[in-house]
Amino acid sequence: MELSFRSHFLLSALFWCLVHSSAFGLEKPYIVYLGSHAHGPEPTAADIESATNSHYDLLGSYLGSNEKAQEAIFYSYTHHINGFAAILEEDQAAEIAKHPDVLSVFLSKGRKLQTTRSWHFLGLERNGVIHQSSILRKARFGEDTIIGNLDTGVWPESKSFSDEGMGPIPGKWRGICQRGIKDDFSCNRKLIGARYFNKGYAAYAGRLNYTFYTARDHKGHGSHTLSTAGGSFVPGANVFGYGNGTAKGGSPRARVVAYKVCWPPIHQKKCFDADILLGFDAAISDGVDVLSVSLVGDPEEFFMDSIAIGSFHAARNGIVVVSSAGNSGPQPGTVCNVAPWMITVAASTIDREFTTYVALGDKQRLKGSSLSANGLPSNKLYPLISGADAKITNVSATKALRCLAGTLDHKKVKGKILACLREYGTVDEGHQAALAGAVGMVLANDEASGNDIFVAQAYVLPAAHISFLDGKVLFTYINSTKFPVAHITRVKTMLNTTPAPIMASFSSRGPNTVEPAILKPDITAPGVNIIAANTLAVGPTGEEFDKRRTPFKAASGTSMSCPHVSGIVGLLKTLYPGWSPAAIQSAIMTTASTRDNKVEPVHDSSLVKATPFSYGAGHIQPSRAMDPGLVYDLTVNDYLDFLCARGYDESQLRSFTNEIHACPKHFNVADMNYPSITVPNLNGTVVVTRRVRNVGTPGTYYVRIKAPAGVVVSVQPQSLVFERFDEEKEFKVVLKPKVAGKPVDYVFGRLIWSDGVHYVRSPLVVKHR
């Protein structure tokens, strides 16, 4: 059934592409962004109709008639975001972009998707016990906060979305539960809403069949992320018996909503801008408090980025948007979702590993990671062969060593443990090994992958993933031994491992390539081997060949770290409903830690000391975030001043917000009241201004500075006296190089305000022009 559906879908997509390429030439889906609506936050049916007609009028003036405009437009954004998505030719899009009311026109491009232990590691509980001092209890487990999720939908039957013990749906909820076609999808008092948006996807894929008209999750990604943010308590959650414990979200008593904007991949792209933007517009109208967005695309200028646009409108309406940093690390400058009005999350490990060992015939033992369901059939040494030695005729040894499809001789492999060199970090090598008749597999990292073996995969046969250095040991043994043998031990769940956290190698790094004066990512959170809810439509690997079905799965990525922060934001929203998104972001960032569980600096997977370009302000500490002492707050006007400094004019900003905003004559991007301080162009003396607001008790805060290497830093004043709650104070940070023209590379430091109880930390990131 799955194969025939996939074949039908690919043939339909191919037919549509051929027809459109020949008949329409350069026609593509574009988003025409017009800013905000004049009708206010609660539009009437007449307001929505008027907005839609205005879109027809504008496009019709270019296409020749409103009828042609109606045929071209497949989405009108009519609630909070003003604009439309339409099929246009390139020259038409270029002309429309010149219209004075149009802020931007950009292609609806595709984007990528990016438990039982992680909340313990974050200090919300200890050995399964949630203490009275935990933010979980103080915030009533996120009670009645509404968390939305832009992703692949949801598996509503999962126990993580059970409404047992939940009260009536909050009156602030204004959304719907969109039923699928030929699908018994339903919501409840936990999963209070669901919608799907597919027209942006259909603009590339062509006509869709009924399976695309549902919010049901057929991939598993959306169920996993949504349950991590706000899933209910589920005792006995595990993957093949590993990592057993109680699964729950960061806000287990929150209400959750699924917005399905991601579909089967087209050229590796699954989520398209037109659908994403409508998802944002719907979520704002529906009344969510938190929006979790585990999606990334290439960094773009803010008005050309659907996630940046959507998250601005959300923040303007008091919604905290949390996003993934991306999985393109460890190369610098790869971080995505870089707008200052969203929280951008990196990924790091927790103190749990799924460990197996490879015992070689010469008594050497190599440590590996795995989530293989089964062990080897007997406790003995098995013949060991490398992929290169198991190649079929006329295939290169290099390809066979990677255990690629069609390279292995079944007769040589059958009954043996197969040693492969990692290709893409997928589970396909294990599938190929099993097809070739191997009893087990050892997958060694190549040099580029190094020694990072933290991500454990649910291989379809007994397997171990080992480091590059241990891989050299393995292949040296095979190549120097006449009859090499080995054994792979059963996987064990190892707890309280050290050091942790370690920055995941895949986690995207700064600097911010769109605006270097804003540090991104903002924070790091658990994102490796996270156990959470799964769909029953696919197996734990997500691959077609995997016929196993598990209610929970382990997954890794910034997609997993993002909803951890979303869940914590839900707790803070419950505790402090009047706090702005920026205040919540500040509380999370300024209370973060840059030390691991050995009280040493956090390191990268290469064992090099990590920097703020890896972890932002540091590793999230939820219970400290509920009492930050001081916050760096921001308003919509501050964000508009930021855009002014980036060259946006007052006319553009008026369209953006539907309000008049006077750009300040002198405003530096570095002066935006962000919780981190970044100066990417230290050319002489630079003075940076910040404001902090007291959200604790009255008291005096004193400054401490760890200056970046080669930089002199001073702060005026050196103490701040707060006589009352909510009082705000300003200070200036003066930075100058010790030697002119230096530092030539980025250097890092720290600024801390403390009253002896609270420690309000800000990273300092500095580079010469």
PDB file of C-alpha atoms in Angstrom, residues 13-208:
ATOM      1  CA  ALA A  13       3.995  15.297  -9.369  1.00  0.00           C
ATOM      2  CA  LEU A  14       6.077  14.531 -12.452  1.00  0.00           C
ATOM      3  CA  PHE A  15       3.046  14.954 -14.761  1.00  0.00           C
ATOM      4  CA  TRP A  16       2.134  18.291 -13.137  1.00  0.00           C
ATOM      5  CA  CYS A  17       5.703  19.602 -13.418  1.00  0.00           C
ATOM      6  CA  LEU A  18       5.905  18.643 -17.099  1.00  0.00           C
ATOM      7  CA  VAL A  19       2.594  20.349 -17.892  1.00  0.00           C
ATOM      8  CA  HIS A  20       3.427  23.532 -16.001  1.00  0.00           C
ATOM      9  CA  SER A  21       6.971  23.798 -17.312  1.00  0.00           C
ATOM     10  CA  SER A  22       5.783  23.593 -20.909  1.00  0.00           C
ATOM     11  CA  ALA A  23       2.544  25.568 -20.629  1.00  0.00           C
ATOM     12  CA  PHE A  24       3.475  28.277 -18.183  1.00  0.00           C
ATOM     13  CA  GLY A  25       7.243  28.636 -18.417  1.00  0.00           C
ATOM     14  CA  LEU A  26       8.346  30.694 -15.442  1.00  0.00           C
ATOM     15  CA  GLU A  27       5.176  30.465 -13.343  1.00  0.00           C
ATOM     16  CA  LYS A  28       6.003  29.875  -9.683  1.00  0.00           C
ATOM     17  CA  PRO A  29       4.331  30.419  -6.305  1.00  0.00           C
ATOM     18  CA  TYR A  30       5.178  33.830  -4.816  1.00  0.00           C
ATOM     19  CA  ILE A  31       4.220  35.532  -1.563  1.00  0.00           C
ATOM     20  CA  VAL A  32       3.238  39.210  -1.815  1.00  0.00           C
ATOM     21  CA  TYR A  33       3.671  40.670   1.664  1.00  0.00           C
ATOM     22  CA  LEU A  34       1.766  43.852   2.533  1.00  0.00           C
ATOM     23  CA  GLY A  35       2.418  44.142   6.277  1.00  0.00           C
ATOM     24  CA  SER A  36      -0.497  44.471   8.719  1.00  0.00           C
ATOM     25  CA  HIS A  37      -4.230  44.981   8.330  1.00  0.00           C
ATOM     26  CA  ALA A  38      -6.147  48.108   9.329  1.00  0.00           C
ATOM     27  CA  HIS A  39      -9.097  46.124  10.705  1.00  0.00           C
ATOM     28  CA  GLY A  40      -7.569  45.271  14.101  1.00  0.00           C
ATOM     29  CA  PRO A  41      -7.031  41.966  15.914  1.00  0.00           C
ATOM     30  CA  GLU A  42     -10.620  40.640  15.740  1.00  0.00           C
ATOM     31  CA  PRO A  43     -11.815  41.058  12.157  1.00  0.00           C
ATOM     32  CA  THR A  44     -15.446  40.596  11.189  1.00  0.00           C
ATOM     33  CA  ALA A  45     -16.549  38.576   8.177  1.00  0.00           C
ATOM     34  CA  ALA A  46     -16.934  41.884   6.321  1.00  0.00           C
ATOM     35  CA  ASP A  47     -13.346  42.833   7.243  1.00  0.00           C
ATOM     36  CA  ILE A  48     -12.026  39.522   5.910  1.00  0.00           C
ATOM     37  CA  GLU A  49     -14.016  39.878   2.706  1.00  0.00           C
ATOM     38  CA  SER A  50     -12.748  43.433   2.251  1.00  0.00           C
ATOM     39  CA  ALA A  51      -9.143  42.305   2.771  1.00  0.00           C
ATOM     40  CA  THR A  52      -9.541  39.474   0.275  1.00  0.00           C
ATOM     41  CA  ASN A  53     -11.083  41.781  -2.309  1.00  0.00           C
ATOM     42  CA  SER A  54      -8.238  44.280  -1.839  1.00  0.00           C
ATOM     43  CA  HIS A  55      -5.824  41.481  -2.744  1.00  0.00           C
ATOM     44  CA  TYR A  56      -7.837  40.704  -5.887  1.00  0.00           C
ATOM     45  CA  ASP A  57      -7.856  44.404  -6.781  1.00  0.00           C
ATOM     46  CA  LEU A  58      -4.113  44.801  -6.362  1.00  0.00           C
ATOM     47  CA  LEU A  59      -3.166  41.690  -8.322  1.00  0.00           C
ATOM     48  CA  GLY A  60      -5.921  42.270 -10.865  1.00  0.00           C
ATOM     49  CA  SER A  61      -4.380  45.619 -11.745  1.00  0.00           C
ATOM     50  CA  TYR A  62      -1.323  43.705 -12.981  1.00  0.00           C
ATOM     51  CA  LEU A  63      -3.002  40.647 -14.515  1.00  0.00           C
ATOM     52  CA  GLY A  64      -5.754  42.532 -16.322  1.00  0.00           C
ATOM     53  CA  SER A  65      -8.808  41.532 -14.288  1.00  0.00           C
ATOM     54  CA  ASN A  66      -9.949  40.470 -10.833  1.00  0.00           C
ATOM     55  CA  GLU A  67     -11.069  37.146 -12.301  1.00  0.00           C
ATOM     56  CA  LYS A  68      -7.499  36.345 -13.338  1.00  0.00           C
ATOM     57  CA  ALA A  69      -6.321  37.453  -9.897  1.00  0.00           C
ATOM     58  CA  GLN A  70      -8.764  35.061  -8.210  1.00  0.00           C
ATOM     59  CA  GLU A  71      -7.442  32.207 -10.347  1.00  0.00           C
ATOM     60  CA  ALA A  72      -3.820  33.061  -9.481  1.00  0.00           C
ATOM     61  CA  ILE A  73      -4.239  33.611  -5.722  1.00  0.00           C
ATOM     62  CA  PHE A  74      -4.336  30.414  -3.682  1.00  0.00           C
ATOM     63  CA  TYR A  75      -4.051  32.036  -0.208  1.00  0.00           C
ATOM     64  CA  SER A  76      -5.176  35.397   1.130  1.00  0.00           C
ATOM     65  CA  TYR A  77      -3.709  36.280   4.525  1.00  0.00           C
ATOM     66  CA  THR A  78      -6.605  38.172   6.072  1.00  0.00           C
ATOM     67  CA  HIS A  79      -6.382  38.139   9.867  1.00  0.00           C
ATOM     68  CA  HIS A  80      -3.132  39.532  11.285  1.00  0.00           C
ATOM     69  CA  ILE A  81      -0.731  39.147   8.373  1.00  0.00           C
ATOM     70  CA  ASN A  82      -1.649  41.111   5.253  1.00  0.00           C
ATOM     71  CA  GLY A  83      -0.703  39.612   1.909  1.00  0.00           C
ATOM     72  CA  PHE A  84      -1.397  36.797  -0.490  1.00  0.00           C
ATOM     73  CA  ALA A  85       0.241  33.825  -2.197  1.00  0.00           C
ATOM     74  CA  ALA A  86      -0.224  33.474  -5.941  1.00  0.00           C
ATOM     75  CA  ILE A  87       1.104  31.694  -9.014  1.00  0.00           C
ATOM     76  CA  LEU A  88       2.991  34.364 -10.957  1.00  0.00           C
ATOM     77  CA  GLU A  89       5.578  34.762 -13.668  1.00  0.00           C
ATOM     78  CA  GLU A  90       8.918  36.181 -12.640  1.00  0.00           C
ATOM     79  CA  ASP A  91       8.446  39.506 -14.441  1.00  0.00           C
ATOM     80  CA  GLN A  92       4.982  39.915 -12.913  1.00  0.00           C
ATOM     81  CA  ALA A  93       6.425  39.380  -9.429  1.00  0.00           C
ATOM     82  CA  ALA A  94       9.150  41.940 -10.151  1.00  0.00           C
ATOM     83  CA  GLU A  95       6.559  44.540 -11.221  1.00  0.00           C
ATOM     84  CA  ILE A  96       4.325  43.937  -8.205  1.00  0.00           C
ATOM     85  CA  ALA A  97       7.354  44.401  -5.931  1.00  0.00           C
ATOM     86  CA  LYS A  98       7.524  48.032  -7.139  1.00  0.00           C
ATOM     87  CA  HIS A  99       4.024  48.846  -5.860  1.00  0.00           C
ATOM     88  CA  PRO A 100       4.221  51.389  -3.008  1.00  0.00           C
ATOM     89  CA  ASP A 101       1.974  49.278  -0.736  1.00  0.00           C
ATOM     90  CA  VAL A 102       4.070  46.123  -1.195  1.00  0.00           C
ATOM     91  CA  LEU A 103       6.756  45.444   1.396  1.00  0.00           C
ATOM     92  CA  SER A 104       8.257  42.394  -0.281  1.00  0.00           C
ATOM     93  CA  VAL A 105       7.671  39.729  -2.900  1.00  0.00           C
ATOM     94  CA  PHE A 106       9.475  36.424  -2.530  1.00  0.00           C
ATOM     95  CA  LEU A 107       9.269  32.850  -3.742  1.00  0.00           C
ATOM     96  CA  SER A 108       7.377  30.395  -1.587  1.00  0.00           C
ATOM     97  CA  LYS A 109      10.433  28.235  -1.000  1.00  0.00           C
ATOM     98  CA  GLY A 110      10.640  24.905   0.760  1.00  0.00           C
ATOM     99  CA  ARG A 111      12.093  24.437   4.226  1.00  0.00           C
ATOM    100  CA  LYS A 112      13.449  21.491   6.141  1.00  0.00           C
ATOM    101  CA  LEU A 113      12.266  19.901   9.360  1.00  0.00           C
ATOM    102  CA  GLN A 114      14.874  19.948  11.680  1.00  0.00           C
ATOM    103  CA  THR A 115      11.324  12.673  27.662  1.00  0.00           C
ATOM    104  CA  THR A 116      11.892  10.310  29.963  1.00  0.00           C
ATOM    105  CA  ARG A 117      15.248  11.844  31.030  1.00  0.00           C
ATOM    106  CA  SER A 118      15.715  15.362  29.658  1.00  0.00           C
ATOM    107  CA  TRP A 119      13.469  17.064  32.226  1.00  0.00           C
ATOM    108  CA  HIS A 120      15.419  15.336  34.990  1.00  0.00           C
ATOM    109  CA  PHE A 121      18.622  16.661  33.438  1.00  0.00           C
ATOM    110  CA  LEU A 122      17.126  20.170  33.358  1.00  0.00           C
ATOM    111  CA  GLY A 123      16.361  19.989  37.081  1.00  0.00           C
ATOM    112  CA  LEU A 124      12.561  19.913  36.889  1.00  0.00           C
ATOM    113  CA  GLU A 125      12.531  16.638  38.828  1.00  0.00           C
ATOM    114  CA  ARG A 126      14.884  14.320  40.670  1.00  0.00           C
ATOM    115  CA  ASN A 127      14.608  10.543  40.254  1.00  0.00           C
ATOM    116  CA  GLY A 128      11.013  10.876  39.122  1.00  0.00           C
ATOM    117  CA  VAL A 129      10.002  13.138  42.035  1.00  0.00           C
ATOM    118  CA  ILE A 130       8.819  16.668  41.272  1.00  0.00           C
ATOM    119  CA  HIS A 131       9.655  18.805  44.305  1.00  0.00           C
ATOM    120  CA  GLN A 132       7.588  21.729  45.541  1.00  0.00           C
ATOM    121  CA  SER A 133      10.342  24.163  44.529  1.00  0.00           C
ATOM    122  CA  SER A 134      10.300  22.982  40.897  1.00  0.00           C
ATOM    123  CA  ILE A 135       9.038  25.400  38.288  1.00  0.00           C
ATOM    124  CA  LEU A 136       6.712  22.570  37.190  1.00  0.00           C
ATOM    125  CA  ARG A 137       4.733  22.801  40.432  1.00  0.00           C
ATOM    126  CA  LYS A 138       5.011  26.571  40.839  1.00  0.00           C
ATOM    127  CA  ALA A 139       3.689  27.055  37.302  1.00  0.00           C
ATOM    128  CA  ARG A 140       0.948  24.435  37.805  1.00  0.00           C
ATOM    129  CA  PHE A 141       2.521  22.285  35.032  1.00  0.00           C
ATOM    130  CA  GLY A 142       1.720  24.974  32.443  1.00  0.00           C
ATOM    131  CA  GLU A 143      -1.987  24.730  33.160  1.00  0.00           C
ATOM    132  CA  ASP A 144      -4.186  26.119  30.363  1.00  0.00           C
ATOM    133  CA  THR A 145      -1.336  27.722  28.446  1.00  0.00           C
ATOM    134  CA  ILE A 146      -1.948  27.013  24.739  1.00  0.00           C
ATOM    135  CA  ILE A 147       1.068  25.751  22.783  1.00  0.00           C
ATOM    136  CA  GLY A 148       0.844  25.627  18.988  1.00  0.00           C
ATOM    137  CA  ASN A 149       3.212  23.675  16.760  1.00  0.00           C
ATOM    138  CA  LEU A 150       3.997  24.255  13.067  1.00  0.00           C
ATOM    139  CA  ASP A 151       5.113  20.843  11.847  1.00  0.00           C
ATOM    140  CA  THR A 152       3.945  17.585  10.224  1.00  0.00           C
ATOM    141  CA  GLY A 153       0.728  17.387  12.226  1.00  0.00           C
ATOM    142  CA  VAL A 154      -0.094  15.078  15.117  1.00  0.00           C
ATOM    143  CA  TRP A 155      -1.077  11.472  15.891  1.00  0.00           C
ATOM    144  CA  PRO A 156      -4.150  12.245  18.017  1.00  0.00           C
ATOM    145  CA  GLU A 157      -4.466   8.726  19.476  1.00  0.00           C
ATOM    146  CA  SER A 158      -1.062   8.950  21.206  1.00  0.00           C
ATOM    147  CA  LYS A 159      -1.277   8.735  24.992  1.00  0.00           C
ATOM    148  CA  SER A 160       0.795  11.915  25.095  1.00  0.00           C
ATOM    149  CA  PHE A 161      -2.333  13.747  23.943  1.00  0.00           C
ATOM    150  CA  SER A 162      -4.761  12.109  26.359  1.00  0.00           C
ATOM    151  CA  ASP A 163      -7.109  14.571  28.060  1.00  0.00           C
ATOM    152  CA  GLU A 164      -7.570  12.483  31.199  1.00  0.00           C
ATOM    153  CA  GLY A 165      -7.929  14.862  34.142  1.00  0.00           C
ATOM    154  CA  MET A 166      -8.088  17.962  31.956  1.00  0.00           C
ATOM    155  CA  GLY A 167     -10.751  20.563  32.658  1.00  0.00           C
ATOM    156  CA  PRO A 168     -12.848  22.548  30.159  1.00  0.00           C
ATOM    157  CA  ILE A 169     -11.110  24.121  27.175  1.00  0.00           C
ATOM    158  CA  PRO A 170      -9.992  27.690  28.040  1.00  0.00           C
ATOM    159  CA  GLY A 171     -12.391  30.392  26.897  1.00  0.00           C
ATOM    160  CA  LYS A 172      -9.580  32.260  25.121  1.00  0.00           C
ATOM    161  CA  TRP A 173      -9.339  29.467  22.523  1.00  0.00           C
ATOM    162  CA  ARG A 174     -10.856  30.571  19.191  1.00  0.00           C
ATOM    163  CA  GLY A 175      -9.600  27.850  16.859  1.00  0.00           C
ATOM    164  CA  ILE A 176     -11.042  24.725  15.273  1.00  0.00           C
ATOM    165  CA  CYS A 177     -10.395  21.012  14.944  1.00  0.00           C
ATOM    166  CA  GLN A 178     -10.206  20.565  11.188  1.00  0.00           C
ATOM    167  CA  ARG A 179     -11.445  17.141  10.173  1.00  0.00           C
ATOM    168  CA  GLY A 180      -9.676  15.227   7.452  1.00  0.00           C
ATOM    169  CA  ILE A 181     -11.156  13.600   4.375  1.00  0.00           C
ATOM    170  CA  LYS A 182     -11.687   9.861   4.980  1.00  0.00           C
ATOM    171  CA  ASP A 183      -9.966  10.244   8.355  1.00  0.00           C
ATOM    172  CA  ASP A 184     -11.429   9.776  11.833  1.00  0.00           C
ATOM    173  CA  PHE A 185      -9.160  12.519  13.240  1.00  0.00           C
ATOM    174  CA  SER A 186     -10.562  14.117  16.381  1.00  0.00           C
ATOM    175  CA  CYS A 187      -9.490  16.526  19.109  1.00  0.00           C
ATOM    176  CA  ASN A 188     -10.149  16.569  22.855  1.00  0.00           C
ATOM    177  CA  ARG A 189      -9.574  18.761  25.905  1.00  0.00           C
ATOM    178  CA  LYS A 190      -5.792  18.252  25.596  1.00  0.00           C
ATOM    179  CA  LEU A 191      -5.338  18.406  21.833  1.00  0.00           C
ATOM    180  CA  ILE A 192      -7.811  21.254  21.467  1.00  0.00           C
ATOM    181  CA  GLY A 193      -7.213  22.115  17.824  1.00  0.00           C
ATOM    182  CA  ALA A 194      -5.658  21.086  14.544  1.00  0.00           C
ATOM    183  CA  ARG A 195      -5.458  22.547  11.032  1.00  0.00           C
ATOM    184  CA  TYR A 196      -3.691  21.659   7.808  1.00  0.00           C
ATOM    185  CA  PHE A 197      -2.361  23.921   5.049  1.00  0.00           C
ATOM    186  CA  ASN A 198      -1.289  22.345   1.770  1.00  0.00           C
ATOM    187  CA  LYS A 199      -1.825  24.771  -1.112  1.00  0.00           C
ATOM    188  CA  GLY A 200       1.758  26.046  -0.992  1.00  0.00           C
ATOM    189  CA  TYR A 201       2.941  22.457  -1.201  1.00  0.00           C
ATOM    190  CA  ALA A 202       0.466  21.706  -4.004  1.00  0.00           C
ATOM    191  CA  ALA A 203       1.886  24.619  -6.009  1.00  0.00           C
ATOM    192  CA  TYR A 204       4.976  22.437  -6.432  1.00  0.00           C
ATOM    193  CA  ALA A 205       3.532  18.929  -6.121  1.00  0.00           C
ATOM    194  CA  GLY A 206       0.425  19.326  -8.269  1.00  0.00           C
ATOM    195  CA  ARG A 207      -2.998  17.877  -7.547  1.00  0.00           C
ATOM    196  CA  LEU A 208      -3.175  16.141  -4.187  1.00  0.00           C
TER     197      LEU A 208
END
